[in-house]
Structure formats: structure tokens, C-alpha cells
Short mmCIF file of C-alpha atoms and ligand atoms in Angstrom, two decimals:
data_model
loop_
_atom_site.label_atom_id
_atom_site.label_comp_id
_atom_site.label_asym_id
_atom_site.label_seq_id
_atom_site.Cartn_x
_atom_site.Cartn_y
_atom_site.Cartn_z
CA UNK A 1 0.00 0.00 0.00
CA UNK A 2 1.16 3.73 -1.00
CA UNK A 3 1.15 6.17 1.47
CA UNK A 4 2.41 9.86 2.38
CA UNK A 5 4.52 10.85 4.80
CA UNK A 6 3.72 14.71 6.06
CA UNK A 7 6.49 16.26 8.39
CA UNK A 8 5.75 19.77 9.90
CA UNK A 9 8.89 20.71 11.47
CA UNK A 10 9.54 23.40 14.10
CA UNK A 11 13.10 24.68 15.20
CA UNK A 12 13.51 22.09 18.04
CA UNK A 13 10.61 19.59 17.34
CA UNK A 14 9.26 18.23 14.30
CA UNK A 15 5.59 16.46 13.58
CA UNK A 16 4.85 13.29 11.60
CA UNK A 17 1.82 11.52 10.09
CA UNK A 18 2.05 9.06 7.76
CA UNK A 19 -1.39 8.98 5.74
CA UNK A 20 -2.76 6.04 3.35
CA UNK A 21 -2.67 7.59 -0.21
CA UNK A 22 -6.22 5.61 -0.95
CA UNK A 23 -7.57 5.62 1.88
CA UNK A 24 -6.66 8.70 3.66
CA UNK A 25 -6.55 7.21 6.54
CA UNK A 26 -4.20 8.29 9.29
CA UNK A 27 -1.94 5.19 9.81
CA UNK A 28 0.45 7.01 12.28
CA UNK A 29 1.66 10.28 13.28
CA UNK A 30 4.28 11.27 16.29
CA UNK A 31 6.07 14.10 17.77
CA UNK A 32 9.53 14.17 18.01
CA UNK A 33 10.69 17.35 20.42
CA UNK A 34 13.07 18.82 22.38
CA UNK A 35 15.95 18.35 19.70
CA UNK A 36 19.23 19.76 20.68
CA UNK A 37 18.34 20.07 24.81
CA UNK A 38 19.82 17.25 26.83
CA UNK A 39 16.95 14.91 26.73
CA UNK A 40 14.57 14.86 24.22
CA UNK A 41 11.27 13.19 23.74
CA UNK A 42 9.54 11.07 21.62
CA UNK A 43 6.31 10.12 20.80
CA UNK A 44 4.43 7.45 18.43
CA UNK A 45 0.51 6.59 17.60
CA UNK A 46 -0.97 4.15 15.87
CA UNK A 47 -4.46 2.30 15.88
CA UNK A 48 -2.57 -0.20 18.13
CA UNK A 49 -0.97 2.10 20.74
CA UNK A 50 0.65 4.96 22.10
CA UNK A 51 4.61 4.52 22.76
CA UNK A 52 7.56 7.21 24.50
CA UNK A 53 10.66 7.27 24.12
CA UNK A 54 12.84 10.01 26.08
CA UNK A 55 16.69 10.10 24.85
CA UNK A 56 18.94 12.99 23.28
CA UNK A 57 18.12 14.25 19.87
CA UNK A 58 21.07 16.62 18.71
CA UNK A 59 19.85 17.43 15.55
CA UNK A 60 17.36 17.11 13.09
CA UNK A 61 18.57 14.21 11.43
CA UNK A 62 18.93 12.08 14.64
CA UNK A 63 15.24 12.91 14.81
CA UNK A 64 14.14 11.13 12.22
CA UNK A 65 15.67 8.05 13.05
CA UNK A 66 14.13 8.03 16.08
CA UNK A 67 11.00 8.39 13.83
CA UNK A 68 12.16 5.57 11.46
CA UNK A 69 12.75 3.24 14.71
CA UNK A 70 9.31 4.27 16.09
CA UNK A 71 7.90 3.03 12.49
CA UNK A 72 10.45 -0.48 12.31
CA UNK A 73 9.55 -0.79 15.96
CA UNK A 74 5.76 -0.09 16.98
CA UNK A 75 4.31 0.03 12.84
CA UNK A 76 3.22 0.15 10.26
CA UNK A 77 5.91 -0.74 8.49
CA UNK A 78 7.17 1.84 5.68
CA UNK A 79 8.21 -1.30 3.76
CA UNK A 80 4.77 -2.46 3.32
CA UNK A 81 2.90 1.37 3.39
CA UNK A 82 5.72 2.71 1.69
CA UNK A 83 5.99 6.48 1.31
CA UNK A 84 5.69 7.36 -2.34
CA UNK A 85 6.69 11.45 -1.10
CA UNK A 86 7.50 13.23 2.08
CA UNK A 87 4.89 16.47 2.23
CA UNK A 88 6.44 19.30 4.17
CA UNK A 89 4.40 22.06 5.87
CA UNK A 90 6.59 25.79 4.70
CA UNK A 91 5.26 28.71 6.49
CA UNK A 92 6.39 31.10 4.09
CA UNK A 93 6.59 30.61 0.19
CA UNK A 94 6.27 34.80 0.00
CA UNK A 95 5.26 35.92 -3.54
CA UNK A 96 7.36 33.43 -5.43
CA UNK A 97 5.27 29.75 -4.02
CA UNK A 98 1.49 29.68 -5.09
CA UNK A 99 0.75 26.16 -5.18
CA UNK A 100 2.45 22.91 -3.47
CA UNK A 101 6.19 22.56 -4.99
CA UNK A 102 8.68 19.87 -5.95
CA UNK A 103 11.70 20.23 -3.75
CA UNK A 104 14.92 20.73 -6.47
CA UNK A 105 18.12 22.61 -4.69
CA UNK A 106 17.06 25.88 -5.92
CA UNK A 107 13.77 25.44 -4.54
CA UNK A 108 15.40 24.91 -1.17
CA UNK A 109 17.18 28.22 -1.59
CA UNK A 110 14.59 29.97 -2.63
CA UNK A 111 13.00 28.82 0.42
CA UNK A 112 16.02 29.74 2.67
CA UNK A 113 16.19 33.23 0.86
CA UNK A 114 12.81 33.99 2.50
CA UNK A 115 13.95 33.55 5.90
CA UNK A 116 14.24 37.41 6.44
CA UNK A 117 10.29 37.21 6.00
CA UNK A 118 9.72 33.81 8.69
CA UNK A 119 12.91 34.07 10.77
CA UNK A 120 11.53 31.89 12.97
CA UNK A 121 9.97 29.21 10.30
CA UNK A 122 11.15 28.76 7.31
CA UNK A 123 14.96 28.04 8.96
CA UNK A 124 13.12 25.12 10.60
CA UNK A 125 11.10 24.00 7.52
CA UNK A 126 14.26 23.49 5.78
CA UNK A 127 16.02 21.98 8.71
CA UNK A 128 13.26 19.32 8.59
CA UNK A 129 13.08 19.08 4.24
CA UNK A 130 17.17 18.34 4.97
CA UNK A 131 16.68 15.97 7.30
CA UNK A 132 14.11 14.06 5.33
CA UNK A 133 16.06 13.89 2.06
CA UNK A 134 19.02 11.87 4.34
CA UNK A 135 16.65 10.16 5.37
CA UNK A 136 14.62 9.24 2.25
CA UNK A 137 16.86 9.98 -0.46
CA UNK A 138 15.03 8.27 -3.12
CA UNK A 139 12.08 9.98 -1.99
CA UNK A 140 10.62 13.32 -3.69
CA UNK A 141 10.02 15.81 -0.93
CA UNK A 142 7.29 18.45 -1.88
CA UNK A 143 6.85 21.63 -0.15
CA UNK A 144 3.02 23.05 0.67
CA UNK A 145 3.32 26.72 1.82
CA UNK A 146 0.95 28.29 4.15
CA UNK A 147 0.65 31.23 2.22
CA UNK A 148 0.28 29.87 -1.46
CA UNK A 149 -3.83 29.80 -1.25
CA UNK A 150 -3.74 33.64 -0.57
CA UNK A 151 -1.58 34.35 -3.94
CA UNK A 152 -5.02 34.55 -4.89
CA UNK A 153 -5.79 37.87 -2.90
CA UNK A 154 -6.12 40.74 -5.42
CA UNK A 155 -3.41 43.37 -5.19
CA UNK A 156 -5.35 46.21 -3.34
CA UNK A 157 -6.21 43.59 -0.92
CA UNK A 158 -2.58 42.24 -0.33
CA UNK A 159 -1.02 45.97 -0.68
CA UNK A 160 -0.66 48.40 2.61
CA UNK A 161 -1.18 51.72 2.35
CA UNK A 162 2.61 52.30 3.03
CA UNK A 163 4.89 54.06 1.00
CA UNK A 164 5.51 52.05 -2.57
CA UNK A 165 9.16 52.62 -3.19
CA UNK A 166 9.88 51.32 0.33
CA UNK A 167 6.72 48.43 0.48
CA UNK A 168 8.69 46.89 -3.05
CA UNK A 169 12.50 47.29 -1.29
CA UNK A 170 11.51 45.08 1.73
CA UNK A 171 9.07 42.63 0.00
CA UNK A 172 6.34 44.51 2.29
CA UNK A 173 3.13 43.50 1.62
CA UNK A 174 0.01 41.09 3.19
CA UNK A 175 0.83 37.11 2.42
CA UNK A 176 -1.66 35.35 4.84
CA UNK A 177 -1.28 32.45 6.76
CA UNK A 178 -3.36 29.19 7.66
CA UNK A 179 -3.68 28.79 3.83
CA UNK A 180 -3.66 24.97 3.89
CA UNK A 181 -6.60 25.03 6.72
CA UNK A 182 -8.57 27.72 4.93
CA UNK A 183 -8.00 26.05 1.68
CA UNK A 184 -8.99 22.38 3.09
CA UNK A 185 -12.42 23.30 5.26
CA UNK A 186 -13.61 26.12 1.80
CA UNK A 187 -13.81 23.17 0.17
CA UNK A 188 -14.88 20.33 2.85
CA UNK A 189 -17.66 23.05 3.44
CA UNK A 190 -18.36 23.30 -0.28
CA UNK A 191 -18.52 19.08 -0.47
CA UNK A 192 -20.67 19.24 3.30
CA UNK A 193 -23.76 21.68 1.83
CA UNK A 194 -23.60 20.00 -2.02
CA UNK A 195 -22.59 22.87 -3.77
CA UNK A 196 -20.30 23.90 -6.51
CA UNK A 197 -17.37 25.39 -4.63
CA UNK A 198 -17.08 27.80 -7.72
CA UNK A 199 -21.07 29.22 -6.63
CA UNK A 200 -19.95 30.15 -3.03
CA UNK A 201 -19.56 32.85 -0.98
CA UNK A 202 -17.24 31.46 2.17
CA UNK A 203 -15.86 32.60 5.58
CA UNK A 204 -13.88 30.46 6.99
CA UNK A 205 -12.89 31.60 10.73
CA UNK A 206 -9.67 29.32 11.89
CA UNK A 207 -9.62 30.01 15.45
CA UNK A 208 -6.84 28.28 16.92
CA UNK A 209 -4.18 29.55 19.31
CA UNK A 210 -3.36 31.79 16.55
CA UNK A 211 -6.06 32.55 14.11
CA UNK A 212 -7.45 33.97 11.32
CA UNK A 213 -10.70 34.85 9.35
CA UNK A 214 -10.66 34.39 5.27
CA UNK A 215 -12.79 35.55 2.71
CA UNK A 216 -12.91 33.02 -0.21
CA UNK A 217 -15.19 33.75 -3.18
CA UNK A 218 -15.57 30.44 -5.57
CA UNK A 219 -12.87 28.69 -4.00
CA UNK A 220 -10.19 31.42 -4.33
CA UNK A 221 -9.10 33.44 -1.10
CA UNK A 222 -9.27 37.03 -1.83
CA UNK A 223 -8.92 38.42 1.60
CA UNK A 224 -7.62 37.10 4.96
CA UNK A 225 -6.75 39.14 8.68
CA UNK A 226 -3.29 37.78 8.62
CA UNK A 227 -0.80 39.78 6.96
CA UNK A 228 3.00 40.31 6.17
CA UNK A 229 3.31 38.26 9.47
CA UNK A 230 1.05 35.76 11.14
CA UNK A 231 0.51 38.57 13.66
CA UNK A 232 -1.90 41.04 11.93
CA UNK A 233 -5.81 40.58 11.98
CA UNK A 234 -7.70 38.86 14.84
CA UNK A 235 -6.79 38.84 18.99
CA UNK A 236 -5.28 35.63 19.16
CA UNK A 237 -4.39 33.65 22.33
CA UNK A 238 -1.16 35.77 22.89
CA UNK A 239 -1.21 37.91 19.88
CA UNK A 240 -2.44 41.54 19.55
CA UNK A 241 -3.79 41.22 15.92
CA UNK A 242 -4.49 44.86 14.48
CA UNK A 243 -3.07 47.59 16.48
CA UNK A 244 -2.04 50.99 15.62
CA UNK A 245 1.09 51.00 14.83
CA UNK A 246 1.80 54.20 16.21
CA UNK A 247 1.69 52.50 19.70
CA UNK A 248 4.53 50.99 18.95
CA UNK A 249 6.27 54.15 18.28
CA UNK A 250 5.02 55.18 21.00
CA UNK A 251 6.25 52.91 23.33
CA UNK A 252 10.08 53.53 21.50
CA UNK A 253 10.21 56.63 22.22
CA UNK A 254 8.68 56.48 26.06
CA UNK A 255 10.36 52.81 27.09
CA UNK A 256 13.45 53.09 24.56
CA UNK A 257 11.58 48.88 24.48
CA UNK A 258 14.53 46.51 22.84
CA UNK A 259 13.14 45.50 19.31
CA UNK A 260 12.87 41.60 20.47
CA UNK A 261 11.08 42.79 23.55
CA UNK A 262 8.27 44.98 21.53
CA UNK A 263 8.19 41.48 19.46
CA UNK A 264 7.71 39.27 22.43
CA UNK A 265 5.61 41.79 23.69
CA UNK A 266 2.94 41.38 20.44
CA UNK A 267 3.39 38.09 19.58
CA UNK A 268 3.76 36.30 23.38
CA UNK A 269 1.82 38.08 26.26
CA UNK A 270 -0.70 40.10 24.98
CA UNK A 271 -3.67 38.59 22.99
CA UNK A 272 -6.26 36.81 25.58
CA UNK A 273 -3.36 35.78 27.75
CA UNK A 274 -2.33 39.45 28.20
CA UNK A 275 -5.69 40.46 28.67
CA UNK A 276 -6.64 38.44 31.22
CA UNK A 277 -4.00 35.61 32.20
CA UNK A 278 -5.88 32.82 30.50
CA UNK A 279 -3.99 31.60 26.99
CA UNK A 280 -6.94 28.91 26.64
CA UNK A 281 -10.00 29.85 25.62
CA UNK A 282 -11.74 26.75 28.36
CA UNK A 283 -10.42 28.77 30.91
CA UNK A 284 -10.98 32.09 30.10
CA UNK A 285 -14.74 30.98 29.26
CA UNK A 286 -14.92 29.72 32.53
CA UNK A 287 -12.78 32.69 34.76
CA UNK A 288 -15.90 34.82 32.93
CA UNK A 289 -18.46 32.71 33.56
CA UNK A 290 -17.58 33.05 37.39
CA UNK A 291 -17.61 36.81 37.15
CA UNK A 292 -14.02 37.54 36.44
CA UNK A 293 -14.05 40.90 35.09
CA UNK A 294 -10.61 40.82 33.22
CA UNK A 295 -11.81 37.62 31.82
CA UNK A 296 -15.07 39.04 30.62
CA UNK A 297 -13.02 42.00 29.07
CA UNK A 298 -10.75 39.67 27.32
CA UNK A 299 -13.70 37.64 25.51
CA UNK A 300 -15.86 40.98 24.61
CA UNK A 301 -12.62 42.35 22.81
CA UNK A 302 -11.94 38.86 21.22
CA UNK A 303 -15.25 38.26 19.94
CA UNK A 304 -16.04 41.84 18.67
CA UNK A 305 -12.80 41.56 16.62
CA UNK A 306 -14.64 38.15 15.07
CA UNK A 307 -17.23 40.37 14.37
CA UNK A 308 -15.91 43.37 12.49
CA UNK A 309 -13.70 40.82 10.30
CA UNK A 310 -16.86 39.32 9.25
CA UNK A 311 -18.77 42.18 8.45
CA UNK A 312 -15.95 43.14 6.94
CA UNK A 313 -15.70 40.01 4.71
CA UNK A 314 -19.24 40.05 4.00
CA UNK A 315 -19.28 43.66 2.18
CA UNK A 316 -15.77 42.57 0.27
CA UNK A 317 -17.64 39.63 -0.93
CA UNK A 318 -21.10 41.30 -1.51
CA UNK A 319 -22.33 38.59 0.56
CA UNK A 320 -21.58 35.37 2.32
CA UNK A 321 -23.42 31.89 1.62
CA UNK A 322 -21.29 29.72 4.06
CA UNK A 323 -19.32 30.93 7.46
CA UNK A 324 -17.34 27.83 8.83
CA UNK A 325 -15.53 27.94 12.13
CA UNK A 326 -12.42 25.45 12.79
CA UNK A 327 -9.48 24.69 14.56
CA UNK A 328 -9.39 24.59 18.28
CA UNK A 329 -11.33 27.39 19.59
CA UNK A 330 -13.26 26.97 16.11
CA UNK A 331 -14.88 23.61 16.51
CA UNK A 332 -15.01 23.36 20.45
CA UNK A 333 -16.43 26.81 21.97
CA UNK A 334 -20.43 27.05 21.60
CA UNK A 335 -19.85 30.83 23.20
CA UNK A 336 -17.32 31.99 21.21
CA UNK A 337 -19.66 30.89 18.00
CA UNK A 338 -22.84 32.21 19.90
CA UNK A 339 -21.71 35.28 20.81
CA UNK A 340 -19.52 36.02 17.32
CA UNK A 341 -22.72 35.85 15.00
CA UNK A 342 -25.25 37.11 18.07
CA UNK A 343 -27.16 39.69 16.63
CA UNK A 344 -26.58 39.58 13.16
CA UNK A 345 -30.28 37.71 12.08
CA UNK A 346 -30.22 41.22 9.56
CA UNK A 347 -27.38 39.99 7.62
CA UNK A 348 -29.09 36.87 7.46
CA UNK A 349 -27.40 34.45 9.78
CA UNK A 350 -29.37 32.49 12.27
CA UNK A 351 -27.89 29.99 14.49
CA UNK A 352 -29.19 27.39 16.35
CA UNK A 353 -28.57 27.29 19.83
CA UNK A 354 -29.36 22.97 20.39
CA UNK A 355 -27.02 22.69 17.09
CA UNK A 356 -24.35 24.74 18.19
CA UNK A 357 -24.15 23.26 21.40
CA UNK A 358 -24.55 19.74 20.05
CA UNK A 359 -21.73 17.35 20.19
CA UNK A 360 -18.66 17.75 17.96
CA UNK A 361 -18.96 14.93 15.05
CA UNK A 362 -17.70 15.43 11.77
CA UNK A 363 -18.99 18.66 9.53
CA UNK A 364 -21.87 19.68 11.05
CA UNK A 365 -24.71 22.67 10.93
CA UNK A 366 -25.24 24.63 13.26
CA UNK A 367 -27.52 27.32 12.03
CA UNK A 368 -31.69 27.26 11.33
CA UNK A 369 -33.21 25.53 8.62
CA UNK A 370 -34.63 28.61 7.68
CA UNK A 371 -31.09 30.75 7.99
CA UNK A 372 -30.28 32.06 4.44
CA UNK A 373 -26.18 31.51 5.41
CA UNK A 374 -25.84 28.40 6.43
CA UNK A 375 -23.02 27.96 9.63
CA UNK A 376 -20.76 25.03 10.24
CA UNK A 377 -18.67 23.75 12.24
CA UNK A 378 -15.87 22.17 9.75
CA UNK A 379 -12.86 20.08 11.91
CA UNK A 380 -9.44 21.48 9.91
CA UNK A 381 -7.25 19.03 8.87
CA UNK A 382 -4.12 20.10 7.51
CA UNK A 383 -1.48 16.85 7.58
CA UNK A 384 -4.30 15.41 5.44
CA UNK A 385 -4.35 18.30 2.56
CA UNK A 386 -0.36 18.37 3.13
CA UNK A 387 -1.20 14.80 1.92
CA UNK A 388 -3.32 15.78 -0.92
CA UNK A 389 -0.97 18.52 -2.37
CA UNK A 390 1.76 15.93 -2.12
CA UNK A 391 0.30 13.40 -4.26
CA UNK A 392 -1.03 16.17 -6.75
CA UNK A 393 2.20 17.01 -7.55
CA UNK A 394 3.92 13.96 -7.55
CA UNK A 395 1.00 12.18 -9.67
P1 ADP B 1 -2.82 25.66 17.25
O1 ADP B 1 -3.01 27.04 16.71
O2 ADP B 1 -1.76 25.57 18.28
O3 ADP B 1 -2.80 24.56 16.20
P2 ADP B 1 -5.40 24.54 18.01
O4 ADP B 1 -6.15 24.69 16.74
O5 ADP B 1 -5.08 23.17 18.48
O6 ADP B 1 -4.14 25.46 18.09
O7 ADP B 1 -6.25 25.28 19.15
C1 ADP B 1 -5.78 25.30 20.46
C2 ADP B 1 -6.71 26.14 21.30
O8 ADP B 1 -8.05 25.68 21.15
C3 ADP B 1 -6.44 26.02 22.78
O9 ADP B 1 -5.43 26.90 23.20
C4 ADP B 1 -7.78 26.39 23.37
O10 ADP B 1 -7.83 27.78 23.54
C5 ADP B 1 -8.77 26.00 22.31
N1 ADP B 1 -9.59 24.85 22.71
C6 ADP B 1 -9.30 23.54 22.63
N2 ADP B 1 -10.32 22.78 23.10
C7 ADP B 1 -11.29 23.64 23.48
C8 ADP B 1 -12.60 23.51 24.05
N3 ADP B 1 -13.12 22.31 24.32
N4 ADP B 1 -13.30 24.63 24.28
C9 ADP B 1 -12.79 25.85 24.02
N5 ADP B 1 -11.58 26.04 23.49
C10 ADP B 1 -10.82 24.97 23.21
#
């Protein structure tokens, strides 16, 4: 049997599934972290088990053969559901990577050479594509960038209102991330109501610890709330999203703040966490459900940002058939749906409060029969369009 292996790798830890190229089936998938720290950790899942395995992992490479022993060890066996391609997750494929890619050497430098954009992913995307082609020389390694479905976005969607001579110099300009999520639930969503993806109006709301909104119009994004970083758009579990920029200047010129403390600052304690202490959404739900009034703060400012995004969407689209929420906070908090689309029976959405707090299963509706946009709740599942890019491009 044929299979895929997909590898999303991080600067000290590096995930795995290996997925049945008929079936689709997840056969395995692991985490292998810690790399370079004096012990690192291991883990392995299949339909038979759960196994752990703590030992040093200098490098990359040493990390995969503890995922190859994992595989020899514990199953399946990659001789018998043997990899036809190894499909890597690349944050950043900037303006140059608009669909899934065949890994050649100048490919890999190309993707190196946009480092200055993803200093802290790409390094580690191609620290894991390295790593695999030891590994699996024989192997073709395809790359599937998190920005490629938002080449789509016209240009006075993906342009800032910033100064053009200086925008071109630095490559400054919106790229969007979560491409590979929006791109997979737009068109589970499309499959779920039996439409023609091409007919459909679509917001898709990825709500994870970071997270993002996307307009796609017949199956092409052509807006999103991330931008030239994964930082812009939404409040995120420790991320600002949109915030004038002149409080940043601000705070230079009063603090004299150290450049890698303002970005600590934005990307690691503000957000929900910074707002209120809570990172996860369960507990900040619950801290405001007991009265906690930094809590309560934190969710009002969170959800109302859900809300202007998708008004926003909805008059850049002229209208929205479909709005599907995913990803952690996505397809597991009733509130944060309830009180994101509250109100807004005008524009024509209507939810259903026994669907939405129904149990998670699948696709699912969770607005009225009688709602003229239908809501869902669409689980994201991005190893598994890795997957599917992978095999498109290797036939
Ligand atoms: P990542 O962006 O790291 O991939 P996920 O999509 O896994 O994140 O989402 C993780 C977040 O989802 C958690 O931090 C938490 O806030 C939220 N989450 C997970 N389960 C639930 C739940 N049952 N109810 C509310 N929020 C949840």
C-alpha cells in the first residue's frame, strides 16, 4: 500500500503523520521534540498504541531516526505502506510559491532566501526538508506553503497603504497564513452543503491559538486578517492582531523597548493571555463565567474583533453563503460561536442554539433551517491536505 509521509517541522521539534494515499486514513503520526536540549522526547501513535521514548536528539537528522525506529519498531511498516513522497508544511513561500512545490536545490534556496520574512519558520522548515532527504533519499520531498492559497488575494487587498518605493525594497506587503486550513475546510464546506465550490460565498474563521478569518469567493481566497506576518488581523491567544502602529512608536520613544522585547511583547503576552491571564479559551470561558471581570473583558474584545472581520468580509464579498468555524477554539467553543454571530439575524445568519451546542462529530450545521447563510462547524485538517498537495504534484 502507498502512502504519504507529512512532516511539519519546528526549530527544536518536528511532527509526523504518515497517511494512506487511498484511503486517507491516518496510519500514524508522532512528535519528536526537544531536539538539541539534553533529553529529548519522543512520541508514536498508531491504531494499536501509544509509545515514548525520552533520549537525546542533537539534531534534526537524529530525529528522524528516532521516527524511522518508532515506524520499524511499533508500525506500520514503511516497507509495506511505503511512502511514495515526504509532504512538508513551509510557512512562508512569499510571492514566489502559489501552489504545493517539488523540492529541487534551488527550490530549497529559494525557500532559505525567505527567511528574512519567517525568521523563525522557514529556517526550521528546511532543517526538517534536509533531514528528510538523508533520510529518504530516493524519496521526492514536496513543499506546501501556508501562504500559497492567498496568492489569490487581489493586489489592493494584499497591498498596505505604506509608501511604494519602500513596500517593493523590503518585500512589504500582506501574504496570509493558515492557507492549507482555509483552503482544506472552503472546500470540505463546499462538499458538506452539495454545492459547486465555484457558486460560493465562504468565511472560513480558523480560530486556533493563533487565528485567522478568510474571505474566499468560488474557492479562491481574496482576503484574509493575517498579513505580512502571522501577527496582523484577529486577537489571538497571545497575539495583539491589528493595532495601531503608532503605539509601537510610542512605546520607543517612552520605554526606549529593545526591538525583540516589543516582538515578544505582540506576539507572546498580549492577545487573551495578556488580557486576562488565560492563553486557553476553556479557561478564560470559565474565569468569565464566574464573574471575572478581566476575563469578561478579554472575551468581549476577542469576539467583537470576530465580528468586524466578518462584516468586513461580507461587504468585500457582496455577501456570504457559508461561514465555517475550525481549529481549536473553532470547533469546540459554543460561546465563542454564539456570541460572534449574536445579533446579526439582519445579515441573514441564524444559528441554532441545540445545534451549536450539540456534540462535535464530523462537519456539522449549526444554524436554522430557515437561515439564508448556512453555519458550520468544519474540523481542519491540515497533515491530510499536506497529503493531498503531495500526491497532486507527484501524480
Ligand atoms: P494551534 O493554533 O496551536 O494549532 P489549536 O487549533 O489546536 O491550536 O487550538 C488550540 C486552542 O483551542 C487552545 O489553546 C484552546 O484555547 C482552544 N480549545 C481547545 N479545546 C477547546 C474547548 N473544548 N473549548 C474551548 N476552546 C478549546
Amino acid at each position: 500500500m502507498a502512502s504519504v509521509l507529512v512532516i511539519n517541522s519546528g526549530s527544536s521539534s518536528f511532527k509526523y503523520q504518515l497517511i494512506d494515499a487511498e484511503t486517507e486514513e491516518r496510519l500514524a503520526s508522532g512528535l519528536v521534540e526537544r531536539i538539541g536540549e539534553a533529553s529529548g522526547h519522543a512520541t508514536h501513535d498508531t491504531a494499536d498504541g501509544h509509545w515514548e521514548r525520552s533520549l537525546e536528539i542533537p539534531d534534526h537528522t537524529a530525529g528522524f531516526a528516532v521516527m524511522t525506529d518508532a515506524f520499524a519498531e511499533h508500525g506500520p511498516s514503511l516497507t509495506d505502506n511505503a511512502p511514495v513522497a515526504v509532504g512538508h508544511r513551509v510557512v512562508h513561500g512569499g510571492a514566489r510559491f502559489f501552489e504545493p512545490t517539488l523540492v529541487t536545490p534551488l527550490v530549497l534556496i529559494n525557500i532559505e532566501d525567505l527567511s528574512d520574512l519567517a525568521p523563525l519558520h522557514n529556517p526550521a522548515n528546511v532543517e526538517g526538508i534536509k533531514a528528510a532527504q538523508q533520510a529518504f533519499p530516493d524519496l521526492p520531498q514536496v513543499a506546501v506553503f501556508d501562504t500559497a492559497f492567498h496568492q489569490t488575494m487581489p493586489p489592493d487587498a494584499y497591498t498596505y497603504g505604506l509608501e511604494a518605493t519602500t513596500a517593493e525594497r523590503y518585500r512589504i506587503r500582506r501574504y496570509g497564513f493558515h492557507g492549507t486550513s482555509h483552503k482544506f475546510v472552503s472546500e470540505a464546506a463546499a462538499a458538506f452543503v452539495g454545492r459547486p465550490l465555484d457558486d460560493l460565498k465562504q468565511i472560513v474563521l480558523h480560530l486556533g491559538n493563533g487565528a485567522s478569518v478568510c474571505a474566499v469567493d468560488g474557492g479562491r481566497s481574496v482576503d484574509t486578517s493575517m498579513g505580512f506576518t502571522p501577527l496582523e488581523g484577529l486577537v489571538m491567544g497571545t497575539r495583539t492582531g491589528d493595532i495601531d502602529p503608532a503605539v509601537l512608536l510610542y512605546l520607543q520613544r517612552r520605554t526606549r523597548i529593545a526591538v525583540d522585547e516589543l516582538d515578544d511583547l505582540l506576539n507572546k503576552r498580549s492577545g487573551i493571555l495578556g488580557l486576562s491571564g488565560h492563553k486557553d479559551m476553556r479557561d478564560l470561558t470559565r474565569a468569565a463565567d464566574a464573574g471575572d471581570e478581566a476575563a469578561e473583558l478579554a472575551l468581549g474584545v476577542y469576539v467583537r474583533r470576530l465580528k468586524r472581520y466578518l462584516g468586513a468580509y461580507i461587504a468585500e464579498l457582496g455577501g456570504v453563503d457559508v461561514i465555517s468555524f475550525t481549529a481549536g477554539v473553532g470547533e469546540n467553543s459554543a460561546i465563542v460561536r454564539a456570541r460572534a454571530l449574536g445579533g446579526l439575524e439582519r445579515l441573514g445568519i441564524v444559528l441554532d442554539a441545540d445545534r451549536n451546542n450539540g456534540p462535535n462529530h464530523g462537519p456539522r450545521v449549526i444554524s436554522t433551517d430557515a437561515s439564508p447563510v448556512t453555519v458550520l462547524v468544519v474540523p481542519t485538517n491540515e497533515e491530510l491536505e499536506i497529503a493531498r498537495q503531495t500526491l497532486d504534484v507527484v501524480g
